[in-house]
């Protein structure tokens, strides 16, 4: 059976972006553009995909890794040349190739499948995918003859005044018979205007000897091309609205949804409330009954049922049932907060796990620590995990009360049922059931203040 191939052109620098990162790796809602495209292709009726890389190729290769095959374009000589670079890998194969641009991240599998369907249904050799844009500036225009048949694509910069008025644009997507494509690409000549090989020239090269048709995409937002950072903001707004709408229809309530950003791979159960200025991205999961925000950022977080998080940052961490986080807490690097915990004001938890009913309500640092159940970290308690060279672990058992302003100098083990006096700097392990006091005894010097020299009045005795 003839196969469907995808050829994604992503070798360009993206000069108009004015950023260091190659354009197709630039993030939209914190996920690189190219990943959206590859994922939509994976969900479509395409069998194999090839990505053309060039400028900073290693960035894209690292991002996609095993998910695509790569074709190298050593010098960026235009979209026609980029496609031609795939000749060795693809040229001899029988089937249909869908050409996509690496800067159209909003494309989805439904559109891809519709294009392939139309291409095969009409027995086309080439199907050019077009859209009608209110503001077509920057896009190649579709030139049709008086019968409506496509004749050519003219780039914005090469348009005559009349052509510039045309609203039908080239989306940069084409379905094309694979072997015919590579035969034709050899004949594209350098466009003198920009000194580049334009892929769009295949229309003129094929229109007389082959069946060339068009397919017009109705959902035109989906085929917008990203050329600069303003376009990134438009794409983000589009995706944000669409994703938020989907969650709201699934029973997630959002207060001021225009200030809420939910990433593409986030799953949220019903009965969750999300308050303003909240961003949840990466592979995050939010379970039933949770209340998130305001002013909260979660990336790769798992938030279990009925957890409340406000004014806080959670990265690569989990929070279990009914716990509360914030205001102003920071969980990171595999913090695993047990059920019914309270992680409160200005508390940082790094690479640590806490047992049920543990509390650190104010001003604490918990790092490289494992605690049991019912541990209370008093205000200002710190697990001192770093000796200037290496990180060390702290183990704390069940039912431990850590008084305010305690330093636990790691490595250290605090056994079950221990009480640590406030202000202690604990350097030795504490056995089960003990009270540990690690600070100087208080000295009171009687009648001391009468010896203090009284400060002179500021006005030097003047009236
Ligand atoms: C292109 C089309 C234009 C269309 C628009 C749709 C051409 C000549 N123009 O213009 O008709 O309306 O897309 O968005 O095709 N690339 C390479 N190698 C290169 C040059 C580009 O791989 O040598 C890749 C880029 O990484 C990018 C894509 O091709 O992902 C498109 O290139 P870009 O320069 O953005 O083309 P446009 O000017 O937008
Ligand atoms: Ca573009």
mmCIF file of N, CA, C and O and ligand atoms in Angstrom, residues 8-16 23-24 33 37 52-54 60 73 75-83 100-104 133 136 138-141 153-156 169-174 194 196-201 223-227, ligand 1:
data_model
loop_
_atom_site.group_PDB
_atom_site.id
_atom_site.type_symbol
_atom_site.label_atom_id
_atom_site.label_comp_id
_atom_site.label_asym_id
_atom_site.label_seq_id
_atom_site.Cartn_x
_atom_site.Cartn_y
_atom_site.Cartn_z
ATOM 1 N N UNK A 8 8.487 17.984 7.128
ATOM 2 C CA UNK A 8 8.307 19.228 7.893
ATOM 3 C C UNK A 8 9.554 20.098 7.727
ATOM 4 O O UNK A 8 10.663 19.674 8.076
ATOM 5 N N UNK A 9 9.381 21.285 7.170
ATOM 6 C CA UNK A 9 10.528 22.157 6.899
ATOM 7 C C UNK A 9 10.813 23.023 8.121
ATOM 8 O O UNK A 9 10.006 23.884 8.482
ATOM 9 N N UNK A 10 11.958 22.769 8.755
ATOM 10 C CA UNK A 10 12.240 23.473 10.016
ATOM 11 C C UNK A 10 13.708 23.852 10.136
ATOM 12 O O UNK A 10 14.268 23.898 11.225
ATOM 13 N N UNK A 11 14.345 24.117 8.994
ATOM 14 C CA UNK A 11 15.787 24.373 9.034
ATOM 15 C C UNK A 11 16.127 25.846 9.174
ATOM 16 O O UNK A 11 17.268 26.207 9.436
ATOM 17 N N UNK A 12 15.131 26.704 9.015
ATOM 18 C CA UNK A 12 15.410 28.138 8.982
ATOM 19 C C UNK A 12 15.791 28.704 10.334
ATOM 20 O O UNK A 12 15.540 28.104 11.386
ATOM 21 N N UNK A 13 16.405 29.880 10.289
ATOM 22 C CA UNK A 13 16.853 30.534 11.516
ATOM 23 C C UNK A 13 15.695 31.265 12.179
ATOM 24 O O UNK A 13 15.573 31.312 13.402
ATOM 25 N N UNK A 14 14.822 31.804 11.342
ATOM 26 C CA UNK A 14 13.749 32.636 11.880
ATOM 27 C C UNK A 14 14.259 34.031 12.174
ATOM 28 O O UNK A 14 14.132 34.524 13.294
ATOM 29 N N UNK A 15 14.854 34.650 11.173
ATOM 30 C CA UNK A 15 15.494 35.960 11.348
ATOM 31 C C UNK A 15 14.538 36.996 11.940
ATOM 32 O O UNK A 15 14.927 37.786 12.793
ATOM 33 N N UNK A 16 13.273 36.948 11.507
ATOM 34 C CA UNK A 16 12.322 37.956 11.956
ATOM 35 C C UNK A 16 11.958 37.824 13.441
ATOM 36 O O UNK A 16 11.383 38.716 14.039
ATOM 37 N N UNK A 23 13.727 29.312 15.349
ATOM 38 C CA UNK A 23 12.284 29.591 15.421
ATOM 39 C C UNK A 23 11.436 28.375 15.777
ATOM 40 O O UNK A 23 10.572 28.456 16.645
ATOM 41 N N UNK A 24 11.672 27.252 15.099
ATOM 42 C CA UNK A 24 10.765 26.113 15.284
ATOM 43 C C UNK A 24 10.902 25.465 16.664
ATOM 44 O O UNK A 24 10.091 24.620 17.038
ATOM 45 N N UNK A 33 7.354 24.840 19.489
ATOM 46 C CA UNK A 33 6.477 24.827 18.316
ATOM 47 C C UNK A 33 6.504 23.505 17.554
ATOM 48 O O UNK A 33 5.478 22.951 17.211
ATOM 49 N N UNK A 37 3.559 20.294 16.071
ATOM 50 C CA UNK A 37 3.368 19.814 14.704
ATOM 51 C C UNK A 37 3.592 18.305 14.638
ATOM 52 O O UNK A 37 2.783 17.563 14.085
ATOM 53 N N UNK A 52 13.180 18.502 8.278
ATOM 54 C CA UNK A 52 14.380 19.113 7.695
ATOM 55 C C UNK A 52 14.952 20.088 8.717
ATOM 56 O O UNK A 52 14.269 21.023 9.151
ATOM 57 N N UNK A 53 16.195 19.836 9.147
ATOM 58 C CA UNK A 53 16.848 20.698 10.130
ATOM 59 C C UNK A 53 18.119 21.287 9.534
ATOM 60 O O UNK A 53 18.678 20.727 8.587
ATOM 61 N N UNK A 54 18.560 22.404 10.080
ATOM 62 C CA UNK A 54 19.763 23.051 9.552
ATOM 63 C C UNK A 54 20.343 23.977 10.594
ATOM 64 O O UNK A 54 21.187 23.571 11.395
ATOM 65 N N UNK A 60 16.819 21.106 17.656
ATOM 66 C CA UNK A 60 15.604 20.390 17.222
ATOM 67 C C UNK A 60 15.786 18.880 17.352
ATOM 68 O O UNK A 60 14.866 18.164 17.749
ATOM 69 N N UNK A 73 19.701 20.166 6.027
ATOM 70 C CA UNK A 73 19.874 21.198 5.000
ATOM 71 C C UNK A 73 21.064 22.060 5.444
ATOM 72 O O UNK A 73 20.926 22.903 6.335
ATOM 73 N N UNK A 75 22.729 24.528 4.206
ATOM 74 C CA UNK A 75 22.674 25.971 4.028
ATOM 75 C C UNK A 75 21.225 26.319 3.745
ATOM 76 O O UNK A 75 20.568 25.604 3.001
ATOM 77 N N UNK A 76 20.714 27.403 4.312
ATOM 78 C CA UNK A 76 19.295 27.707 4.157
ATOM 79 C C UNK A 76 19.060 28.501 2.875
ATOM 80 O O UNK A 76 19.128 29.717 2.855
ATOM 81 N N UNK A 77 18.794 27.735 1.808
ATOM 82 C CA UNK A 77 18.660 28.351 0.483
ATOM 83 C C UNK A 77 17.205 28.450 0.052
ATOM 84 O O UNK A 77 16.920 28.591 -1.132
ATOM 85 N N UNK A 78 16.288 28.326 1.001
ATOM 86 C CA UNK A 78 14.872 28.495 0.661
ATOM 87 C C UNK A 78 14.070 27.221 0.861
ATOM 88 O O UNK A 78 14.628 26.125 0.999
ATOM 89 N N UNK A 79 12.727 27.387 0.851
ATOM 90 C CA UNK A 79 11.848 26.246 1.125
ATOM 91 C C UNK A 79 11.942 25.164 0.042
ATOM 92 O O UNK A 79 11.839 23.973 0.341
ATOM 93 N N UNK A 80 12.172 25.578 -1.211
ATOM 94 C CA UNK A 80 12.307 24.601 -2.301
ATOM 95 C C UNK A 80 13.546 23.746 -2.104
ATOM 96 O O UNK A 80 13.521 22.515 -2.252
ATOM 97 N N UNK A 81 14.609 24.387 -1.708
ATOM 98 C CA UNK A 81 15.862 23.675 -1.457
ATOM 99 C C UNK A 81 15.738 22.772 -0.229
ATOM 100 O O UNK A 81 16.249 21.645 -0.208
ATOM 101 N N UNK A 82 15.030 23.265 0.794
ATOM 102 C CA UNK A 82 14.837 22.459 2.013
ATOM 103 C C UNK A 82 14.140 21.141 1.674
ATOM 104 O O UNK A 82 14.551 20.071 2.117
ATOM 105 N N UNK A 83 13.088 21.230 0.856
ATOM 106 C CA UNK A 83 12.358 20.011 0.483
ATOM 107 C C UNK A 83 13.254 19.086 -0.341
ATOM 108 O O UNK A 83 13.273 17.865 -0.135
ATOM 109 N N UNK A 100 4.776 20.229 5.331
ATOM 110 C CA UNK A 100 4.312 21.164 6.360
ATOM 111 C C UNK A 100 5.456 22.103 6.701
ATOM 112 O O UNK A 100 6.624 21.730 6.575
ATOM 113 N N UNK A 101 5.130 23.304 7.172
ATOM 114 C CA UNK A 101 6.164 24.220 7.624
ATOM 115 C C UNK A 101 6.309 24.082 9.143
ATOM 116 O O UNK A 101 5.321 23.881 9.847
ATOM 117 N N UNK A 102 7.534 24.194 9.596
ATOM 118 C CA UNK A 102 7.796 24.053 11.043
ATOM 119 C C UNK A 102 7.320 25.248 11.842
ATOM 120 O O UNK A 102 7.473 25.287 13.059
ATOM 121 N N UNK A 103 6.737 26.247 11.174
ATOM 122 C CA UNK A 103 6.262 27.423 11.909
ATOM 123 C C UNK A 103 4.739 27.557 11.839
ATOM 124 O O UNK A 103 4.200 28.646 11.911
ATOM 125 N N UNK A 104 4.050 26.422 11.732
ATOM 126 C CA UNK A 104 2.581 26.454 11.796
ATOM 127 C C UNK A 104 2.108 25.543 12.930
ATOM 128 O O UNK A 104 1.457 24.502 12.690
ATOM 129 N N UNK A 133 -7.542 34.993 4.191
ATOM 130 C CA UNK A 133 -7.194 35.814 5.356
ATOM 131 C C UNK A 133 -7.671 37.251 5.149
ATOM 132 O O UNK A 133 -7.478 37.815 4.073
ATOM 133 N N UNK A 136 -3.920 39.447 4.582
ATOM 134 C CA UNK A 136 -3.031 38.436 3.983
ATOM 135 C C UNK A 136 -1.557 38.860 3.930
ATOM 136 O O UNK A 136 -0.721 38.124 3.421
ATOM 137 N N UNK A 138 2.205 39.398 4.077
ATOM 138 C CA UNK A 138 3.294 38.503 4.450
ATOM 139 C C UNK A 138 3.185 37.117 3.834
ATOM 140 O O UNK A 138 4.173 36.400 3.739
ATOM 141 N N UNK A 139 1.982 36.739 3.434
ATOM 142 C CA UNK A 139 1.790 35.395 2.871
ATOM 143 C C UNK A 139 1.887 35.424 1.344
ATOM 144 O O UNK A 139 1.604 36.442 0.706
ATOM 145 N N UNK A 140 2.227 34.271 0.761
ATOM 146 C CA UNK A 140 2.164 34.121 -0.686
ATOM 147 C C UNK A 140 0.701 34.133 -1.122
ATOM 148 O O UNK A 140 -0.155 33.582 -0.441
ATOM 149 N N UNK A 141 0.399 34.788 -2.283
ATOM 150 C CA UNK A 141 -0.995 34.865 -2.744
ATOM 151 C C UNK A 141 -1.255 33.796 -3.813
ATOM 152 O O UNK A 141 -0.374 33.459 -4.617
ATOM 153 N N UNK A 153 1.715 30.707 -7.224
ATOM 154 C CA UNK A 153 1.736 31.368 -5.910
ATOM 155 C C UNK A 153 2.774 32.473 -6.023
ATOM 156 O O UNK A 153 3.906 32.229 -6.452
ATOM 157 N N UNK A 154 2.370 33.678 -5.672
ATOM 158 C CA UNK A 154 3.332 34.793 -5.725
ATOM 159 C C UNK A 154 3.585 35.283 -4.299
ATOM 160 O O UNK A 154 2.639 35.576 -3.560
ATOM 161 N N UNK A 155 4.848 35.347 -3.924
ATOM 162 C CA UNK A 155 5.214 35.810 -2.584
ATOM 163 C C UNK A 155 4.810 37.267 -2.390
ATOM 164 O O UNK A 155 4.844 38.059 -3.345
ATOM 165 N N UNK A 156 4.482 37.621 -1.175
ATOM 166 C CA UNK A 156 4.030 38.974 -0.844
ATOM 167 C C UNK A 156 4.973 40.030 -1.446
ATOM 168 O O UNK A 156 4.525 40.987 -2.083
ATOM 169 N N UNK A 169 -4.531 32.979 0.457
ATOM 170 C CA UNK A 169 -3.082 32.824 0.642
ATOM 171 C C UNK A 169 -2.658 31.358 0.613
ATOM 172 O O UNK A 169 -3.469 30.445 0.796
ATOM 173 N N UNK A 170 -1.362 31.204 0.409
ATOM 174 C CA UNK A 170 -0.734 29.897 0.494
ATOM 175 C C UNK A 170 -0.433 29.610 1.956
ATOM 176 O O UNK A 170 0.281 30.362 2.613
ATOM 177 N N UNK A 171 -0.969 28.520 2.494
ATOM 178 C CA UNK A 171 -0.701 28.202 3.908
ATOM 179 C C UNK A 171 0.680 27.575 4.082
ATOM 180 O O UNK A 171 1.198 27.511 5.190
ATOM 181 N N UNK A 172 1.251 27.083 2.968
ATOM 182 C CA UNK A 172 2.542 26.399 3.072
ATOM 183 C C UNK A 172 2.385 24.899 3.249
ATOM 184 O O UNK A 172 3.366 24.183 3.405
ATOM 185 N N UNK A 173 1.150 24.429 3.213
ATOM 186 C CA UNK A 173 0.883 22.984 3.259
ATOM 187 C C UNK A 173 0.599 22.501 1.843
ATOM 188 O O UNK A 173 -0.159 23.143 1.112
ATOM 189 N N UNK A 174 1.161 21.368 1.484
ATOM 190 C CA UNK A 174 0.905 20.805 0.149
ATOM 191 C C UNK A 174 0.853 19.289 0.295
ATOM 192 O O UNK A 174 1.696 18.705 0.967
ATOM 193 N N UNK A 194 15.125 37.129 -3.930
ATOM 194 C CA UNK A 194 15.666 36.831 -2.590
ATOM 195 C C UNK A 194 16.831 35.853 -2.633
ATOM 196 O O UNK A 194 17.365 35.466 -1.590
ATOM 197 N N UNK A 196 16.728 32.754 -3.345
ATOM 198 C CA UNK A 196 16.329 31.506 -2.687
ATOM 199 C C UNK A 196 15.542 30.639 -3.658
ATOM 200 O O UNK A 196 14.974 31.138 -4.624
ATOM 201 N N UNK A 197 15.521 29.338 -3.375
ATOM 202 C CA UNK A 197 14.668 28.433 -4.157
ATOM 203 C C UNK A 197 13.304 28.377 -3.490
ATOM 204 O O UNK A 197 13.204 27.956 -2.339
ATOM 205 N N UNK A 198 12.271 28.825 -4.188
ATOM 206 C CA UNK A 198 10.929 28.869 -3.606
ATOM 207 C C UNK A 198 10.177 27.578 -3.906
ATOM 208 O O UNK A 198 9.964 27.220 -5.070
ATOM 209 N N UNK A 199 9.722 26.916 -2.856
ATOM 210 C CA UNK A 199 8.927 25.703 -3.030
ATOM 211 C C UNK A 199 7.637 26.005 -3.807
ATOM 212 O O UNK A 199 7.106 25.161 -4.531
ATOM 213 N N UNK A 200 7.153 27.224 -3.638
ATOM 214 C CA UNK A 200 5.897 27.625 -4.276
ATOM 215 C C UNK A 200 5.965 27.509 -5.805
ATOM 216 O O UNK A 200 4.925 27.420 -6.462
ATOM 217 N N UNK A 201 7.171 27.491 -6.369
ATOM 218 C CA UNK A 201 7.315 27.368 -7.824
ATOM 219 C C UNK A 201 6.797 26.040 -8.365
ATOM 220 O O UNK A 201 6.577 25.897 -9.569
ATOM 221 N N UNK A 223 -3.813 27.577 10.544
ATOM 222 C CA UNK A 223 -2.720 27.500 9.561
ATOM 223 C C UNK A 223 -1.906 28.792 9.532
ATOM 224 O O UNK A 223 -1.149 29.027 8.611
ATOM 225 N N UNK A 224 -2.021 29.590 10.597
ATOM 226 C CA UNK A 224 -1.213 30.808 10.602
ATOM 227 C C UNK A 224 0.266 30.446 10.696
ATOM 228 O O UNK A 224 0.644 29.449 11.308
ATOM 229 N N UNK A 225 1.085 31.232 10.024
ATOM 230 C CA UNK A 225 2.530 31.019 10.086
ATOM 231 C C UNK A 225 3.109 31.961 11.129
ATOM 232 O O UNK A 225 2.684 33.102 11.258
ATOM 233 N N UNK A 226 4.078 31.456 11.890
ATOM 234 C CA UNK A 226 4.689 32.282 12.932
ATOM 235 C C UNK A 226 6.008 32.832 12.398
ATOM 236 O O UNK A 226 6.915 32.065 12.089
ATOM 237 N N UNK A 227 6.091 34.138 12.283
ATOM 238 C CA UNK A 227 7.349 34.711 11.816
ATOM 239 C C UNK A 227 8.027 35.609 12.841
ATOM 240 O O UNK A 227 9.214 35.846 12.768
HETATM 241 C C1 LIG B 1 6.228 30.644 3.252
HETATM 242 C C2 LIG B 1 5.758 30.535 1.814
HETATM 243 C C3 LIG B 1 4.561 31.455 1.625
HETATM 244 C C4 LIG B 1 3.460 31.077 2.578
HETATM 245 C C5 LIG B 1 3.975 31.074 4.041
HETATM 246 C C6 LIG B 1 2.933 30.461 4.928
HETATM 247 C C7 LIG B 1 7.692 30.053 0.360
HETATM 248 C C8 LIG B 1 8.673 30.633 -0.583
HETATM 249 N N1 LIG B 1 6.835 30.910 0.936
HETATM 250 O O1 LIG B 1 6.710 31.964 3.457
HETATM 251 O O2 LIG B 1 4.077 31.351 0.300
HETATM 252 O O3 LIG B 1 2.366 31.960 2.451
HETATM 253 O O4 LIG B 1 5.172 30.309 4.145
HETATM 254 O O5 LIG B 1 3.270 30.591 6.275
HETATM 255 O O6 LIG B 1 7.677 28.868 0.557
HETATM 256 N N2 LIG B 1 12.811 26.745 5.886
HETATM 257 C C9 LIG B 1 13.770 25.776 5.747
HETATM 258 N N3 LIG B 1 14.855 26.044 4.953
HETATM 259 C C10 LIG B 1 15.005 27.201 4.272
HETATM 260 C C11 LIG B 1 14.009 28.188 4.439
HETATM 261 C C12 LIG B 1 12.906 27.929 5.227
HETATM 262 O O7 LIG B 1 13.674 24.704 6.309
HETATM 263 O O8 LIG B 1 16.010 27.347 3.572
HETATM 264 C C13 LIG B 1 11.661 26.476 6.759
HETATM 265 C C14 LIG B 1 11.617 27.439 7.944
HETATM 266 O O9 LIG B 1 12.304 26.896 9.073
HETATM 267 C C15 LIG B 1 10.124 27.606 8.202
HETATM 268 C C16 LIG B 1 9.469 27.272 6.865
HETATM 269 O O10 LIG B 1 10.466 26.672 6.062
HETATM 270 O O11 LIG B 1 9.670 26.722 9.185
HETATM 271 C C17 LIG B 1 8.896 28.488 6.185
HETATM 272 O O12 LIG B 1 9.889 29.456 5.973
HETATM 273 P P1 LIG B 1 9.603 30.998 6.132
HETATM 274 O O13 LIG B 1 10.859 31.729 5.855
HETATM 275 O O14 LIG B 1 8.916 31.277 7.411
HETATM 276 O O15 LIG B 1 8.585 31.245 4.916
HETATM 277 P P2 LIG B 1 7.584 32.440 4.728
HETATM 278 O O16 LIG B 1 8.315 33.642 4.294
HETATM 279 O O17 LIG B 1 6.716 32.563 5.901
#
